[in-house]
mmCIF file of C-alpha atoms in Angstrom:
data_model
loop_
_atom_site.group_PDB
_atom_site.id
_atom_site.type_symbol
_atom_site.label_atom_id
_atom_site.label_comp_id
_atom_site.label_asym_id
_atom_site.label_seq_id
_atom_site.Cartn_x
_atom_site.Cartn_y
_atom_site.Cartn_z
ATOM 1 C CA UNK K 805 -13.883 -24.001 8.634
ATOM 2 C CA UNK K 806 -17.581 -24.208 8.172
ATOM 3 C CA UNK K 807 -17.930 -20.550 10.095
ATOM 4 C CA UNK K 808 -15.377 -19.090 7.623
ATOM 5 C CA UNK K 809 -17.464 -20.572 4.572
ATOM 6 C CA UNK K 810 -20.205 -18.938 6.474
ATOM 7 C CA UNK K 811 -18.828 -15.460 6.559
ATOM 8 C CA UNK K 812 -18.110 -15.889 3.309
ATOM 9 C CA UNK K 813 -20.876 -16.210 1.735
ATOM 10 C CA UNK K 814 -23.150 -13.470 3.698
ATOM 11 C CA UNK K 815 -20.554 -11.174 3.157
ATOM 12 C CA UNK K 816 -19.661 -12.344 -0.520
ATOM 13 C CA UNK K 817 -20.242 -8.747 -2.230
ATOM 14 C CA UNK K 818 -18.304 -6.904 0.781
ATOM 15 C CA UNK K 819 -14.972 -9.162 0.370
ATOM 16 C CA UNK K 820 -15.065 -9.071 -3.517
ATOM 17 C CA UNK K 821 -15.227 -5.183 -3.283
ATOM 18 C CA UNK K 822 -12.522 -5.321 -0.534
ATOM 19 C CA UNK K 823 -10.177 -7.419 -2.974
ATOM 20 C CA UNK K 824 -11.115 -4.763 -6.122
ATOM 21 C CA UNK K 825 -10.122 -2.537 -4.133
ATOM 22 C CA UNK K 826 -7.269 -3.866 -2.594
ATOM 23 C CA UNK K 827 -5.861 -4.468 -6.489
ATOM 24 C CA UNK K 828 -6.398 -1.325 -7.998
ATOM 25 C CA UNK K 829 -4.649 0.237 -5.038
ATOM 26 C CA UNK K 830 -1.470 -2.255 -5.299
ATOM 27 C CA UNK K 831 -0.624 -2.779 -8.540
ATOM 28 C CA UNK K 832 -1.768 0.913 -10.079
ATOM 29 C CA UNK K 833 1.000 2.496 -8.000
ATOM 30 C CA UNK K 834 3.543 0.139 -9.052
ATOM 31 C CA UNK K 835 2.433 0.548 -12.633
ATOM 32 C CA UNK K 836 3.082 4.327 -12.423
ATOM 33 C CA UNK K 837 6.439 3.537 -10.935
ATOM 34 C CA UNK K 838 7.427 1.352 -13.814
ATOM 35 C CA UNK K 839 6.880 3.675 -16.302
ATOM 36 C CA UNK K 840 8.776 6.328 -14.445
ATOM 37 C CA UNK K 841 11.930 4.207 -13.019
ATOM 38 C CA UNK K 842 12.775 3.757 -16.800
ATOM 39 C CA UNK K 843 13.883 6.956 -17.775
ATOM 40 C CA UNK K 844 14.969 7.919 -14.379
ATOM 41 C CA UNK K 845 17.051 5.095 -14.048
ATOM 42 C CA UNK K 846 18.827 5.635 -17.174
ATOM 43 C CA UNK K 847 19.474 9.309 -15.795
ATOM 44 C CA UNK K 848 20.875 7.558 -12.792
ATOM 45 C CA UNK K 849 22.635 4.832 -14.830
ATOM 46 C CA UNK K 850 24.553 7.454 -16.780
ATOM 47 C CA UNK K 851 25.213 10.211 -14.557
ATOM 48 C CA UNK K 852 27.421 9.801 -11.423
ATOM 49 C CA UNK K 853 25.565 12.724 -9.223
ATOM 50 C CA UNK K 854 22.510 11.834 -10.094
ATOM 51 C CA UNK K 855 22.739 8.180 -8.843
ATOM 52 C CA UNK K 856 23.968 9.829 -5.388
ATOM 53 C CA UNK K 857 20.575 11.933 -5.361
ATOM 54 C CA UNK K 858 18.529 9.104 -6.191
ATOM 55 C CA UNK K 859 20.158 6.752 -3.532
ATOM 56 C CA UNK K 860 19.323 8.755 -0.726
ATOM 57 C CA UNK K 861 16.094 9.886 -1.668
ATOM 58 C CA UNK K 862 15.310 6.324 -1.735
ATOM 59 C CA UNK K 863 16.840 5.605 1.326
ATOM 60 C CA UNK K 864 15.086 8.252 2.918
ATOM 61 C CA UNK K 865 11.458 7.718 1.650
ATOM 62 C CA UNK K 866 11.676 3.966 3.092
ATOM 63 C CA UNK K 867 12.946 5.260 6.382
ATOM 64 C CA UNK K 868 9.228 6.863 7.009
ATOM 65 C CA UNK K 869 7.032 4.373 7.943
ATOM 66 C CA UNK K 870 3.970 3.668 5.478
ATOM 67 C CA UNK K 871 1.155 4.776 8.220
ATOM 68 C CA UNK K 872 3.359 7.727 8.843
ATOM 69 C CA UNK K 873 3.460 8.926 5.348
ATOM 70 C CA UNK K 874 -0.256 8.161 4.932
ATOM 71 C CA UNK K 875 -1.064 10.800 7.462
ATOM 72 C CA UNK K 876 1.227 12.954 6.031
ATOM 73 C CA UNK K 877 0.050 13.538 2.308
ATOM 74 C CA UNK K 878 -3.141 14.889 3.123
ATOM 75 C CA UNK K 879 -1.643 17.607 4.771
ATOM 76 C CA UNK K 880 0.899 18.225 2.575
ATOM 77 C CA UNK K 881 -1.273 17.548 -1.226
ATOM 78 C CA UNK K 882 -4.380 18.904 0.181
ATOM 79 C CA UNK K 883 -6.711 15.593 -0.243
ATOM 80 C CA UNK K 884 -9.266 14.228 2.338
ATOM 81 C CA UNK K 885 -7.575 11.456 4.691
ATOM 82 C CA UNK K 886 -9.785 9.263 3.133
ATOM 83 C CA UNK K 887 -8.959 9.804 -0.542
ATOM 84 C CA UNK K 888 -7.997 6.821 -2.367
ATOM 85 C CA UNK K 889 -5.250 9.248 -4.190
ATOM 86 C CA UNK K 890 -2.928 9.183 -0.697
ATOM 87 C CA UNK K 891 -2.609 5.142 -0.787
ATOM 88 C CA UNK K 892 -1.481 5.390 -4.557
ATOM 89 C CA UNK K 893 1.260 8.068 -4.198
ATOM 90 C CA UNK K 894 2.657 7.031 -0.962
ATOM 91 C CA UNK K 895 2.837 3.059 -2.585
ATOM 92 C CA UNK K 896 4.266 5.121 -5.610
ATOM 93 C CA UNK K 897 6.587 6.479 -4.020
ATOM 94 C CA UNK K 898 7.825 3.304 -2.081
ATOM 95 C CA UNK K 899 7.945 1.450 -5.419
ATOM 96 C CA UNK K 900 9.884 4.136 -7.340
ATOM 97 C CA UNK K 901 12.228 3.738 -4.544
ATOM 98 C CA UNK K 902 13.399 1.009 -4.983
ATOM 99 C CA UNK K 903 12.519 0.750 -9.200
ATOM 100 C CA UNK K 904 15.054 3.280 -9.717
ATOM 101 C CA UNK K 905 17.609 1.581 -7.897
ATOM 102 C CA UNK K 906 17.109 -1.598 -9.941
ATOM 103 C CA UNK K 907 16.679 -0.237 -13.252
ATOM 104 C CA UNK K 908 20.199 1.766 -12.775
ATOM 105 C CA UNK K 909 21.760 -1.859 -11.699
ATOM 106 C CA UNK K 910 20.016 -3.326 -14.699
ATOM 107 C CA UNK K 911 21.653 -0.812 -17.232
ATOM 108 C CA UNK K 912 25.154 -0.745 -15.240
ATOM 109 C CA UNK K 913 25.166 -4.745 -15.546
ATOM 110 C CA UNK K 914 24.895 -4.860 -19.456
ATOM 111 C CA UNK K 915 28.357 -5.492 -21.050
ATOM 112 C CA UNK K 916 29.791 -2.847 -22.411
ATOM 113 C CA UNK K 917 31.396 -4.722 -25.671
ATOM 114 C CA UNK K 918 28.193 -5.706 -26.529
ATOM 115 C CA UNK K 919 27.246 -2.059 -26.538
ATOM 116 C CA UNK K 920 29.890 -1.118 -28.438
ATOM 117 C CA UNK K 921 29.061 -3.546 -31.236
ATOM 118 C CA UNK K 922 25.794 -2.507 -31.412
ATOM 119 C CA UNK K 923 27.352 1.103 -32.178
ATOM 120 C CA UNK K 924 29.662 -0.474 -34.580
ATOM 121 C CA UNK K 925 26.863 -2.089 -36.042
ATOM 122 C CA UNK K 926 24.926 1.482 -36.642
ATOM 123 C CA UNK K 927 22.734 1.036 -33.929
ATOM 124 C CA UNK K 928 21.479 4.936 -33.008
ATOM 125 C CA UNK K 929 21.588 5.837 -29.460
ATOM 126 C CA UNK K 930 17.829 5.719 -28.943
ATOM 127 C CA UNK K 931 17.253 2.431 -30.814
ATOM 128 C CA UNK K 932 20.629 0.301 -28.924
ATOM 129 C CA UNK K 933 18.320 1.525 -26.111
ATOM 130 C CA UNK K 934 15.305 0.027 -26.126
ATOM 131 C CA UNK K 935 16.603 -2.843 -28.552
ATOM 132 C CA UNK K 936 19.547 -3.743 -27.085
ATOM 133 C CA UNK K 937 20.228 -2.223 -23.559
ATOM 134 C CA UNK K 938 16.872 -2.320 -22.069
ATOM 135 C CA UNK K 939 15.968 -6.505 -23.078
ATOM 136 C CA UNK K 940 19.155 -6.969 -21.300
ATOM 137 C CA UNK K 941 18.828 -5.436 -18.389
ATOM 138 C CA UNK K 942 15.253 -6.776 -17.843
ATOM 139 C CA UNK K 943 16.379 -9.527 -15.938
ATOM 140 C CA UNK K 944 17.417 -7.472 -12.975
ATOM 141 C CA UNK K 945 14.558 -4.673 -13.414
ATOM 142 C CA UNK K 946 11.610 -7.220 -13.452
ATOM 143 C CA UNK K 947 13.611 -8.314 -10.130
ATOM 144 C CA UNK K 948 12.621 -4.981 -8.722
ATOM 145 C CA UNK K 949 9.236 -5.479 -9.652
ATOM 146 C CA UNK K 950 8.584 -8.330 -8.110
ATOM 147 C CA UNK K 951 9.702 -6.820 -4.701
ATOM 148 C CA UNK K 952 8.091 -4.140 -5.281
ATOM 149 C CA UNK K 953 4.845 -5.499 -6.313
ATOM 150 C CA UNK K 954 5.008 -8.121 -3.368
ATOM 151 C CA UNK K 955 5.646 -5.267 -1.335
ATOM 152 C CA UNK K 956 2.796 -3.250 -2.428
ATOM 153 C CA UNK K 957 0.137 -5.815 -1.821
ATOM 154 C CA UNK K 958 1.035 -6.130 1.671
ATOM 155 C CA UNK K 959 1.306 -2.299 2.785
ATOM 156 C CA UNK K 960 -2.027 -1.154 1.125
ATOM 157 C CA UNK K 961 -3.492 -3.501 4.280
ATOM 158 C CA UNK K 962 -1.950 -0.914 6.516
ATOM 159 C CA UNK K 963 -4.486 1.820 4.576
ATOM 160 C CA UNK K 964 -7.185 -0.017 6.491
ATOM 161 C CA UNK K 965 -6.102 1.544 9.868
ATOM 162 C CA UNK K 966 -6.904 4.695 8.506
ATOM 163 C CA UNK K 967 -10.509 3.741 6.834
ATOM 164 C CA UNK K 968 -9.115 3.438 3.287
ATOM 165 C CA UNK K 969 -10.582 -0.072 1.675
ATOM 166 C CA UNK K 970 -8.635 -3.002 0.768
ATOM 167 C CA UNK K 971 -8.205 -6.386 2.145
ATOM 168 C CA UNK K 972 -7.276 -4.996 5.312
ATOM 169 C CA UNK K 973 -10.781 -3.999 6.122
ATOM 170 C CA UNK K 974 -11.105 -7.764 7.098
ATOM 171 C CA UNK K 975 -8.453 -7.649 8.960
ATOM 172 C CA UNK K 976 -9.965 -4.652 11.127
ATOM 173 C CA UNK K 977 -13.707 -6.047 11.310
ATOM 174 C CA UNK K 978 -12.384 -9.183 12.700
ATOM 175 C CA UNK K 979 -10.435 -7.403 15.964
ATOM 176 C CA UNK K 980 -13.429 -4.987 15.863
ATOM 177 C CA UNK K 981 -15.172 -8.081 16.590
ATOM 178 C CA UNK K 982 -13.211 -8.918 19.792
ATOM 179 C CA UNK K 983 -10.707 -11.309 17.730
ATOM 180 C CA UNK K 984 -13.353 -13.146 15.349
ATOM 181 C CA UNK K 985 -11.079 -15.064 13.372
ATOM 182 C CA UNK K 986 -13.325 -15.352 9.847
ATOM 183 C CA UNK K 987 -12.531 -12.313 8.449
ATOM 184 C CA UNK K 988 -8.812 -11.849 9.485
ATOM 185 C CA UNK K 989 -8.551 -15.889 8.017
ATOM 186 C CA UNK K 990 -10.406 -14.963 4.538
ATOM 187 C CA UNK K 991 -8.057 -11.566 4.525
ATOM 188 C CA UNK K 992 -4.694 -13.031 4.803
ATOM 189 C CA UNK K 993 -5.390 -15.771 2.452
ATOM 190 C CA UNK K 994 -6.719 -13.662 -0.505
ATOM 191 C CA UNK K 995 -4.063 -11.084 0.334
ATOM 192 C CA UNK K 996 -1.184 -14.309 0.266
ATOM 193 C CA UNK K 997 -2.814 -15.619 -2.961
ATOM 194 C CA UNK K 998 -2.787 -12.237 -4.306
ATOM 195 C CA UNK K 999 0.985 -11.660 -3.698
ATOM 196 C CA UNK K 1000 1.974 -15.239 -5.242
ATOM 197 C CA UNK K 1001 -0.173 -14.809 -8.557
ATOM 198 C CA UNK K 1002 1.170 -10.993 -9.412
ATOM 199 C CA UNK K 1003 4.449 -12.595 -8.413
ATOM 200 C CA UNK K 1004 3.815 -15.398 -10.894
ATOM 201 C CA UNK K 1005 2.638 -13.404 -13.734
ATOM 202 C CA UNK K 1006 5.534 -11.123 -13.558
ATOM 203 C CA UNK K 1007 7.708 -14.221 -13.783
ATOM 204 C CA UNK K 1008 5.436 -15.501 -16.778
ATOM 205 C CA UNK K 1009 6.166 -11.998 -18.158
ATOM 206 C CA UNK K 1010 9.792 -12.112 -17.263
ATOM 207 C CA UNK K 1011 10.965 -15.883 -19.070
ATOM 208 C CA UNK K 1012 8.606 -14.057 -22.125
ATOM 209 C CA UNK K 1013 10.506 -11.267 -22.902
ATOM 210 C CA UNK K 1014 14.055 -12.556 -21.608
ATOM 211 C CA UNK K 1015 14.210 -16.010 -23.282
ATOM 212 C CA UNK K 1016 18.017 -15.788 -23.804
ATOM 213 C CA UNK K 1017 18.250 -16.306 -20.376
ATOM 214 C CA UNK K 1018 16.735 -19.060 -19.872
ATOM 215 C CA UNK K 1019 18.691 -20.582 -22.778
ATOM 216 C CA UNK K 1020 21.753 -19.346 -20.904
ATOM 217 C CA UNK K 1021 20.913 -21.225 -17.518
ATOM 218 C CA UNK K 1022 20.294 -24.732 -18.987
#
């Protein structure tokens, strides 16, 4: 324990970059996504052919493996293996994956009567939208976020193989250094703490905006 303290604080300003780093380049990407699964899903939510498109594009972007598709976007955008930008769309793309999915199963879970009295009530297409149809499917949507975010903070580690920063620099230093255990300890536990408070914030988030239904599980 004490040589972990050690490491720790020699290498103080390298592991607080590491874990910058290693935030911007998790939660950014799954950000974008959010923004983007919302109208997308409601394309998929209300049209039939669509919903087949989007299904298998998902399914096929999380057959490629994340290292895979890291080596694959420079080629194919143009960027430097080391850009920053590959980590970010790749993680985009794994998040939007699966965002889409859940946003559509958000929208198709909302009851349809209490759609209809929100039309009967004079509610505009747009506005039962984001007043009615959206809160409701929330639930199931900030789901998908949570996976998604969870997700994310593991696989930008992988962007270490490559040279790309992030917690998973520690994680290479320490079997650079034939196994030296410091490094790969103070790694996985910022990287597990990391995971549980995004997690817990999104739930914080969640019981905030959806407090019907915790009303409705008591």
């Amino acid at each position: 324990m004490s040589e972990i303290w050690r490491y720790l604080e020699t290498n103080a300003d390298d592991v607080l970059t590491a874990l910058v780093q290693h935030i911007w380049l998790a939660l950014i990407p799954v950000a974008i996504a959010f923004v983007l699964a919302l109208p997308l899903g409601a394309l998929v939510h209300r049209y039939v052919p669509a919903r087949h498109i989007a299904l298998t594009a998902g399914s096929v972007i999380y057959t490629v493996p994340s290292l895979a598709l890291l080596l694959l976007l420079p080629g194919l955008l143009g960027t430097s293996v080391l850009d920053p930008i590959n980590v970010v769309i790749a993680l985009t793309l794994y998040s939007l994956a699966l965002l889409v999915r859940t946003t559509a199963d958000g929208l198709d879970a909302v009851d349809t009567t209490v759609l209809q009295a929100a039309t009967a009530m004079g509610y505009r297409p747009v506005r039962r939208w984001f007043t009615v149809q959206l809160p409701l499917a929330m639930p199931v949507i900030l789901t998908g976020l949570r996976v998604a975010t969870v997700a994310n903070v593991s696989m930008v580690s992988i962007a270490a193989l490559i040279g790309i920063g992030g917690l998973g620099q520690l994680f290479t230093r320490g079997f650079q250094l034939g196994f030296y255990l410091p490094p790969i300890i103070i790694g996985l536990v910022l990287s597990v703490t990391l995971a549980v408070i995004a997690d817990v914030l999104i739930v914080a988030i969640q019981r905030g905006l959806t407090p019907w239904a915790r009303a409705g599980a008591r």
